[in-house]
Short mmCIF file of C-alpha atoms in Angstrom, two decimals:
data_model
loop_
_atom_site.label_atom_id
_atom_site.label_comp_id
_atom_site.label_asym_id
_atom_site.label_seq_id
_atom_site.Cartn_x
_atom_site.Cartn_y
_atom_site.Cartn_z
CA UNK A 80 25.21 -16.23 -200.73
CA UNK A 81 28.84 -15.10 -200.83
CA UNK A 82 28.33 -12.69 -197.94
CA UNK A 83 26.82 -15.35 -195.72
CA UNK A 84 29.74 -17.65 -196.43
CA UNK A 85 32.20 -14.94 -195.41
CA UNK A 86 30.19 -14.29 -192.24
CA UNK A 87 30.76 -17.81 -190.98
CA UNK A 88 34.53 -17.36 -190.91
CA UNK A 89 36.54 -14.71 -189.05
CA UNK A 90 39.89 -13.75 -190.53
CA UNK A 91 42.55 -16.17 -189.45
CA UNK A 92 40.23 -18.20 -187.22
CA UNK A 93 37.85 -21.11 -187.20
CA UNK A 94 34.07 -20.88 -187.53
CA UNK A 95 32.42 -18.06 -185.60
CA UNK A 96 29.87 -19.18 -183.06
CA UNK A 97 26.52 -17.49 -182.63
CA UNK A 98 24.15 -16.81 -179.78
CA UNK A 99 24.08 -14.59 -176.71
CA UNK A 100 27.44 -15.66 -175.26
CA UNK A 101 29.22 -15.25 -178.58
CA UNK A 102 27.74 -11.76 -178.96
CA UNK A 103 29.16 -10.73 -175.57
CA UNK A 104 32.57 -12.18 -176.44
CA UNK A 105 32.52 -10.34 -179.77
CA UNK A 106 32.04 -6.94 -178.11
CA UNK A 107 35.28 -7.33 -176.16
CA UNK A 108 33.55 -5.73 -173.16
CA UNK A 109 33.99 -6.94 -169.58
CA UNK A 110 30.80 -8.04 -167.83
CA UNK A 111 30.00 -7.12 -164.24
CA UNK A 112 27.74 -8.17 -161.38
CA UNK A 113 24.24 -7.02 -160.53
CA UNK A 114 23.24 -5.47 -157.22
CA UNK A 115 21.31 -8.71 -156.61
CA UNK A 116 24.45 -10.83 -156.99
CA UNK A 117 26.39 -8.53 -154.66
CA UNK A 118 23.62 -8.61 -152.06
CA UNK A 119 23.53 -12.41 -152.29
CA UNK A 120 27.27 -12.63 -151.75
CA UNK A 121 27.07 -10.25 -148.78
CA UNK A 122 24.16 -12.23 -147.31
CA UNK A 123 26.02 -15.53 -147.72
CA UNK A 124 29.12 -14.17 -145.99
CA UNK A 125 27.14 -12.56 -143.18
CA UNK A 126 25.03 -15.64 -142.41
CA UNK A 127 28.09 -17.88 -142.51
CA UNK A 128 29.77 -15.59 -139.96
CA UNK A 129 26.66 -15.55 -137.81
CA UNK A 130 26.72 -19.36 -137.61
CA UNK A 131 30.49 -19.97 -137.50
CA UNK A 132 32.07 -16.77 -136.21
CA UNK A 133 34.17 -16.41 -139.37
CA UNK A 134 33.53 -14.48 -142.58
CA UNK A 135 34.44 -16.35 -145.78
CA UNK A 136 36.66 -14.03 -147.85
CA UNK A 137 36.35 -14.28 -150.76
CA UNK A 138 32.80 -15.58 -150.71
CA UNK A 139 31.54 -17.71 -153.60
CA UNK A 140 27.93 -17.88 -154.77
CA UNK A 141 26.05 -19.74 -157.50
CA UNK A 142 24.16 -17.64 -160.03
CA UNK A 143 20.88 -18.72 -161.70
CA UNK A 144 22.72 -20.05 -164.78
CA UNK A 145 25.30 -21.97 -162.76
CA UNK A 146 28.26 -19.54 -162.76
CA UNK A 147 30.18 -19.44 -159.46
CA UNK A 148 31.83 -16.03 -159.04
CA UNK A 149 33.80 -15.08 -155.93
CA UNK A 150 33.60 -11.69 -154.23
CA UNK A 151 36.07 -10.01 -151.90
CA UNK A 152 34.57 -8.51 -148.74
CA UNK A 153 34.87 -4.75 -148.37
CA UNK A 154 33.26 -4.63 -144.92
CA UNK A 155 32.43 -7.06 -142.12
CA UNK A 156 31.00 -6.75 -138.65
CA UNK A 157 29.95 -9.47 -136.20
CA UNK A 158 27.62 -8.51 -133.35
CA UNK A 159 25.41 -10.30 -130.85
CA UNK A 160 22.68 -12.00 -132.91
CA UNK A 161 23.59 -10.39 -136.23
CA UNK A 162 26.35 -10.10 -138.81
CA UNK A 163 26.99 -7.61 -141.62
CA UNK A 164 29.08 -8.03 -144.77
CA UNK A 165 29.66 -5.59 -147.62
CA UNK A 166 30.57 -6.01 -151.31
CA UNK A 167 31.67 -3.26 -153.70
CA UNK A 168 29.72 -3.58 -156.94
CA UNK A 169 31.78 -4.01 -160.08
CA UNK A 170 29.63 -3.28 -163.15
CA UNK A 171 32.40 -4.19 -165.59
CA UNK A 172 32.39 -2.01 -168.69
CA UNK A 173 28.73 -1.08 -168.31
CA UNK A 174 28.12 2.63 -167.55
CA UNK A 175 26.03 1.76 -164.50
CA UNK A 176 25.31 4.42 -161.86
CA UNK A 177 25.74 1.79 -159.14
CA UNK A 178 29.29 0.88 -160.20
CA UNK A 179 31.52 1.15 -157.13
CA UNK A 180 28.62 1.25 -154.66
CA UNK A 181 29.09 -0.57 -151.36
CA UNK A 182 26.22 -3.03 -150.91
CA UNK A 183 25.75 -4.38 -147.40
CA UNK A 184 23.61 -7.19 -146.00
CA UNK A 185 22.87 -7.53 -142.30
CA UNK A 186 21.56 -10.95 -141.28
CA UNK A 187 19.74 -11.38 -137.95
CA UNK A 188 18.36 -14.55 -136.41
CA UNK A 189 14.57 -14.93 -136.22
CA UNK A 190 12.42 -17.42 -134.30
CA UNK A 191 11.94 -20.86 -135.85
CA UNK A 192 9.30 -20.87 -138.55
CA UNK A 193 9.75 -17.21 -139.48
CA UNK A 194 11.38 -17.98 -142.83
CA UNK A 195 13.37 -15.30 -144.64
CA UNK A 196 12.24 -11.71 -144.19
CA UNK A 197 13.61 -8.82 -146.25
CA UNK A 198 14.04 -5.25 -145.01
CA UNK A 199 15.19 -2.07 -146.69
CA UNK A 200 18.17 -0.51 -144.95
CA UNK A 201 19.64 2.92 -145.68
CA UNK A 202 20.00 3.50 -149.41
CA UNK A 203 17.53 0.82 -150.48
CA UNK A 204 14.09 1.95 -151.57
CA UNK A 205 10.62 1.00 -150.42
CA UNK A 206 7.70 0.35 -152.80
CA UNK A 207 5.03 3.02 -152.40
CA UNK A 208 2.94 2.63 -155.57
CA UNK A 209 1.34 -0.39 -157.30
CA UNK A 210 2.45 -1.74 -160.66
CA UNK A 211 5.84 -3.11 -159.64
CA UNK A 212 6.64 -6.81 -159.09
CA UNK A 213 6.43 -6.35 -155.30
CA UNK A 214 3.57 -5.19 -153.05
CA UNK A 215 3.37 -1.66 -151.68
CA UNK A 216 5.38 -1.39 -148.47
CA UNK A 217 7.96 -3.99 -149.38
CA UNK A 218 11.69 -3.40 -149.63
CA UNK A 219 12.74 -2.86 -153.25
CA UNK A 220 14.61 -6.15 -153.42
CA UNK A 221 13.32 -7.75 -156.60
CA UNK A 222 12.00 -11.33 -156.82
CA UNK A 223 15.04 -13.03 -158.37
CA UNK A 224 17.55 -11.54 -155.90
CA UNK A 225 15.17 -12.54 -153.08
CA UNK A 226 15.16 -16.09 -154.39
CA UNK A 227 18.95 -16.13 -154.74
CA UNK A 228 19.44 -14.88 -151.18
CA UNK A 229 16.88 -17.33 -149.77
CA UNK A 230 18.51 -20.27 -151.57
CA UNK A 231 21.95 -19.34 -150.29
CA UNK A 232 20.64 -18.89 -146.75
CA UNK A 233 19.20 -22.42 -146.96
CA UNK A 234 22.52 -23.81 -148.20
CA UNK A 235 24.49 -22.09 -145.45
CA UNK A 236 21.97 -23.27 -142.85
CA UNK A 237 22.28 -26.88 -144.02
CA UNK A 238 26.09 -26.70 -144.08
CA UNK A 239 26.49 -25.13 -140.63
CA UNK A 240 23.45 -26.28 -138.69
CA UNK A 241 21.30 -23.14 -138.79
CA UNK A 242 17.51 -22.90 -138.96
CA UNK A 243 17.42 -20.65 -142.04
CA UNK A 244 15.01 -18.29 -140.25
CA UNK A 245 16.56 -14.86 -140.71
CA UNK A 246 15.90 -11.20 -141.38
CA UNK A 247 18.02 -9.78 -144.20
CA UNK A 248 18.43 -6.01 -144.27
CA UNK A 249 20.04 -4.78 -147.49
CA UNK A 250 21.58 -1.32 -147.61
CA UNK A 251 23.63 0.67 -150.09
CA UNK A 252 26.02 3.39 -149.01
CA UNK A 253 24.86 6.71 -150.55
CA UNK A 254 22.05 4.77 -152.27
CA UNK A 255 19.44 7.47 -151.79
CA UNK A 256 21.70 9.98 -153.54
CA UNK A 257 22.52 7.54 -156.38
CA UNK A 258 18.82 6.75 -156.84
CA UNK A 259 18.15 10.33 -157.90
CA UNK A 260 19.90 9.42 -161.17
CA UNK A 261 17.47 6.54 -161.78
CA UNK A 262 13.75 6.19 -162.53
CA UNK A 263 13.01 5.03 -158.96
CA UNK A 264 11.52 8.30 -157.67
CA UNK A 265 9.13 8.49 -160.64
CA UNK A 266 8.10 4.85 -160.12
CA UNK A 267 7.28 5.41 -156.47
CA UNK A 268 10.35 3.68 -155.05
CA UNK A 269 11.41 6.03 -152.26
CA UNK A 270 14.47 6.10 -150.07
CA UNK A 271 17.03 4.60 -152.39
CA UNK A 272 17.92 2.03 -155.02
CA UNK A 273 16.36 -1.25 -156.10
CA UNK A 274 18.25 -4.52 -155.74
CA UNK A 275 17.98 -5.97 -159.22
CA UNK A 276 19.08 -8.70 -161.60
CA UNK A 277 17.71 -11.85 -163.19
CA UNK A 278 21.01 -13.57 -164.06
CA UNK A 279 23.40 -11.94 -161.61
CA UNK A 280 25.48 -10.65 -164.51
CA UNK A 281 25.56 -7.11 -165.87
CA UNK A 282 25.86 -7.25 -169.67
CA UNK A 283 27.80 -4.18 -170.84
CA UNK A 284 26.20 -2.13 -173.58
CA UNK A 285 28.45 -0.04 -175.74
CA UNK A 286 25.96 0.97 -178.44
CA UNK A 287 28.37 0.56 -181.34
CA UNK A 288 29.89 -2.68 -180.03
CA UNK A 289 26.52 -4.24 -179.27
CA UNK A 290 24.96 -3.27 -182.58
CA UNK A 291 28.00 -4.77 -184.30
CA UNK A 292 27.49 -7.96 -182.31
CA UNK A 293 23.85 -8.10 -183.46
CA UNK A 294 24.99 -7.87 -187.06
CA UNK A 295 27.54 -10.61 -186.46
CA UNK A 296 24.79 -12.76 -184.92
CA UNK A 297 22.60 -12.38 -188.01
CA UNK A 298 25.54 -13.20 -190.27
CA UNK A 299 26.36 -16.34 -188.31
CA UNK A 300 22.72 -17.49 -188.31
CA UNK A 301 22.48 -17.03 -192.08
CA UNK A 302 25.79 -18.79 -192.66
CA UNK A 303 24.48 -21.73 -190.62
CA UNK A 304 21.39 -21.88 -192.84
CA UNK A 305 18.96 -20.66 -190.18
CA UNK A 306 15.68 -19.43 -191.65
CA UNK A 307 14.13 -18.40 -188.30
CA UNK A 308 15.88 -16.10 -185.82
CA UNK A 309 14.70 -14.43 -182.63
CA UNK A 310 15.48 -10.97 -181.28
CA UNK A 311 15.28 -11.13 -177.48
CA UNK A 312 15.48 -8.30 -174.96
CA UNK A 313 17.07 -10.47 -172.26
CA UNK A 314 17.61 -13.92 -170.79
CA UNK A 315 13.98 -14.45 -169.73
CA UNK A 316 12.65 -13.70 -173.21
CA UNK A 317 15.34 -15.95 -174.67
CA UNK A 318 14.08 -18.84 -172.52
CA UNK A 319 10.53 -18.15 -173.68
CA UNK A 320 11.52 -18.28 -177.35
CA UNK A 321 13.43 -21.52 -176.90
CA UNK A 322 10.41 -23.06 -175.14
CA UNK A 323 8.03 -21.81 -177.85
CA UNK A 324 10.06 -22.55 -180.96
CA UNK A 325 12.99 -24.76 -179.97
CA UNK A 326 15.47 -22.47 -181.73
CA UNK A 327 19.17 -23.35 -181.50
CA UNK A 328 21.64 -21.02 -179.82
CA UNK A 329 22.99 -19.58 -183.07
CA UNK A 330 19.49 -18.42 -184.05
CA UNK A 331 19.13 -16.31 -180.87
CA UNK A 332 20.02 -12.62 -181.14
CA UNK A 333 20.60 -10.72 -177.92
CA UNK A 334 18.74 -7.66 -179.16
CA UNK A 335 18.72 -5.89 -175.80
CA UNK A 336 17.37 -2.39 -176.36
CA UNK A 337 18.41 -2.22 -180.01
CA UNK A 338 15.28 -3.33 -181.87
CA UNK A 339 16.07 -0.96 -184.72
CA UNK A 340 19.51 -2.50 -185.24
CA UNK A 341 18.00 -5.96 -185.70
CA UNK A 342 15.31 -4.79 -188.10
CA UNK A 343 17.54 -2.56 -190.22
CA UNK A 344 20.16 -5.26 -190.64
CA UNK A 345 17.56 -7.90 -191.53
CA UNK A 346 16.15 -5.46 -194.07
CA UNK A 347 19.44 -5.75 -195.95
CA UNK A 348 20.21 -9.36 -195.00
CA UNK A 349 16.84 -11.10 -194.64
CA UNK A 350 15.85 -14.44 -193.17
CA UNK A 351 12.45 -16.04 -193.63
CA UNK A 352 11.14 -15.37 -190.13
CA UNK A 353 11.88 -13.15 -187.14
CA UNK A 354 10.38 -13.62 -183.68
CA UNK A 355 10.62 -10.57 -181.43
CA UNK A 356 10.24 -11.45 -177.77
CA UNK A 357 10.53 -9.16 -174.76
CA UNK A 358 8.93 -7.61 -171.74
CA UNK A 359 5.55 -5.99 -172.21
CA UNK A 360 6.78 -2.52 -171.26
CA UNK A 361 9.78 -2.61 -173.61
CA UNK A 362 7.72 -3.88 -176.53
CA UNK A 363 5.08 -1.23 -175.88
CA UNK A 364 7.83 1.27 -176.78
CA UNK A 365 8.41 -0.52 -180.09
CA UNK A 366 4.65 -0.53 -180.62
CA UNK A 367 4.69 3.25 -180.15
CA UNK A 368 7.38 3.63 -182.80
CA UNK A 369 10.58 3.68 -180.73
CA UNK A 370 13.49 1.67 -182.12
CA UNK A 371 15.78 2.22 -179.11
CA UNK A 372 14.11 0.66 -176.06
CA UNK A 373 16.56 1.88 -173.41
CA UNK A 374 14.86 3.54 -170.43
CA UNK A 375 17.11 6.57 -170.79
CA UNK A 376 16.13 7.14 -174.41
CA UNK A 377 12.46 6.14 -174.57
CA UNK A 378 9.67 5.80 -172.04
CA UNK A 379 6.47 3.82 -171.77
CA UNK A 380 3.66 6.04 -173.10
CA UNK A 381 0.62 5.36 -170.90
CA UNK A 382 -1.50 7.62 -173.10
CA UNK A 383 -0.66 5.42 -176.06
CA UNK A 384 -1.55 2.33 -174.02
CA UNK A 385 -4.85 3.94 -173.03
CA UNK A 386 -5.68 4.51 -176.70
CA UNK A 387 -4.87 0.87 -177.51
CA UNK A 388 -7.05 -0.21 -174.59
CA UNK A 389 -9.95 1.87 -175.97
CA UNK A 390 -9.50 0.13 -179.32
CA UNK A 391 -9.68 -3.17 -177.46
CA UNK A 392 -12.99 -2.35 -175.81
CA UNK A 393 -12.01 -0.40 -172.69
CA UNK A 394 -14.49 2.20 -171.52
CA UNK A 395 -13.58 5.77 -170.59
CA UNK A 396 -13.03 4.96 -166.93
CA UNK A 397 -10.64 2.08 -167.60
CA UNK A 398 -8.79 4.07 -170.27
CA UNK A 399 -8.31 6.88 -167.76
CA UNK A 400 -6.92 4.41 -165.21
CA UNK A 401 -4.50 3.04 -167.81
CA UNK A 402 -3.34 6.55 -168.71
CA UNK A 403 -2.69 7.28 -165.03
CA UNK A 404 -1.05 3.92 -164.24
CA UNK A 405 2.31 3.95 -162.47
CA UNK A 406 3.99 1.50 -164.87
CA UNK A 407 3.35 -0.44 -168.04
CA UNK A 408 2.86 -3.55 -165.91
CA UNK A 409 0.16 -1.79 -163.89
CA UNK A 410 -1.61 -0.77 -167.11
CA UNK A 411 -1.46 -4.37 -168.34
CA UNK A 412 -2.86 -5.72 -165.06
CA UNK A 413 -5.77 -3.27 -165.16
CA UNK A 414 -6.68 -4.45 -168.65
CA UNK A 415 -6.23 -8.12 -167.80
CA UNK A 416 -8.65 -7.75 -164.90
CA UNK A 417 -11.21 -6.17 -167.25
CA UNK A 418 -10.72 -8.72 -170.04
CA UNK A 419 -9.15 -6.20 -172.43
CA UNK A 420 -6.37 -7.89 -174.47
CA UNK A 421 -3.81 -5.09 -174.13
CA UNK A 422 -0.90 -7.52 -174.44
CA UNK A 423 -2.12 -8.80 -177.80
CA UNK A 424 -2.79 -5.26 -178.99
CA UNK A 425 0.74 -4.18 -178.11
CA UNK A 426 2.18 -7.26 -179.83
CA UNK A 427 0.18 -6.55 -182.99
CA UNK A 428 1.22 -2.89 -183.12
CA UNK A 429 4.85 -3.86 -182.44
CA UNK A 430 4.72 -6.30 -185.35
CA UNK A 431 3.30 -3.61 -187.62
CA UNK A 432 6.06 -1.18 -186.61
CA UNK A 433 8.67 -3.87 -187.27
CA UNK A 434 7.26 -4.57 -190.70
CA UNK A 435 7.33 -0.85 -191.47
CA UNK A 436 11.05 -0.73 -190.67
CA UNK A 437 11.67 -3.83 -192.81
CA UNK A 438 10.16 -1.93 -195.77
CA UNK A 439 8.94 -4.97 -197.66
CA UNK A 440 11.97 -7.19 -197.02
CA UNK A 441 10.90 -10.86 -197.22
CA UNK A 442 10.85 -11.41 -193.44
CA UNK A 443 7.73 -12.64 -191.63
CA UNK A 444 7.48 -11.21 -188.12
CA UNK A 445 5.74 -12.49 -185.00
CA UNK A 446 5.87 -10.90 -181.55
CA UNK A 447 5.65 -12.36 -178.04
CA UNK A 448 5.18 -10.12 -174.98
CA UNK A 449 6.04 -11.53 -171.56
CA UNK A 450 5.86 -10.34 -167.97
CA UNK A 451 8.77 -10.34 -165.53
CA UNK A 452 8.21 -14.00 -164.68
CA UNK A 453 8.35 -15.05 -168.34
CA UNK A 454 4.62 -15.65 -168.67
CA UNK A 455 3.30 -14.85 -172.14
CA UNK A 456 0.89 -11.90 -171.80
CA UNK A 457 0.45 -11.04 -175.47
CA UNK A 458 1.27 -12.38 -178.90
CA UNK A 459 0.80 -11.69 -182.57
CA UNK A 460 1.38 -14.33 -185.25
CA UNK A 461 3.68 -13.95 -188.23
CA UNK A 462 2.78 -11.82 -191.21
#
């Protein structure tokens, strides 16, 4: 394995490390911060000012994986019973439509026992259709950013003697205009953007750089003697694979949206086993034959999901509901309620598509589909 030996050594350097972090370093791209991280920083600064009269600038927060970035304030306002702080989003080298957007959080005291309440301010959307991870009528502030903001409110309250009972109104300057360049209107999120992010960090995706990093990851895994690697669409799926299989870091490939890049490279440079793990909606695209899973280049085909549901025992009425569902998640939930194993069916078809791309290369493939919380909702064993 001359090639594998070369892969473990970069010219003029020591051994090359593998895994998600090494892939990002290899691209040479600068990471950025999610809207959720910016909203958390703004909330932390605003609540601190509400309790102390002073805005911390810069304000430091703790992200889900322990990083502690600091953010400069771009706006601040202290009023009777409320405080507002604003952060300009830096998306790094990612071509994100929200790069440069001013994200504001207004924190207002609530009566004891109220907890933390979230509101959509100007430029932040409201959920109007089912199938998203929040109920209809809620502000489009996703679950992980909500948790981050709530945790930081609790920390500030403990540090400065507050109750932690607050209303947080998140707004984005020109957010409604920016949202027209996203999928929010089609998904039934009206009035603006969603506040997103599961790690707080925006991973930049230059197609060529990221595909090259995937190839480097495979090379490093093979050079280390790994016979089982995993292609993961993000940090949540990576955690699932580690929990399921106990794979070491250098066996984890940050596949992102580039399923085809992983499969085509493994076709030429095989390992014994590949686990593909990702969100149900993304892997339904692979199941339908798409090798690029980016939302701008492929979409969830609800008609395809309806046909799979029929194959799994769904009647005409349920299949029609699946075809008309707002999102892939909504389609999955409809089938789960009816006992139709749509998750397993998607995993099986995704495995078959992967094997077709591998064209007989000696790689066994298994697939794990998860929901946004990381719960396994479908799987297909290796073949």
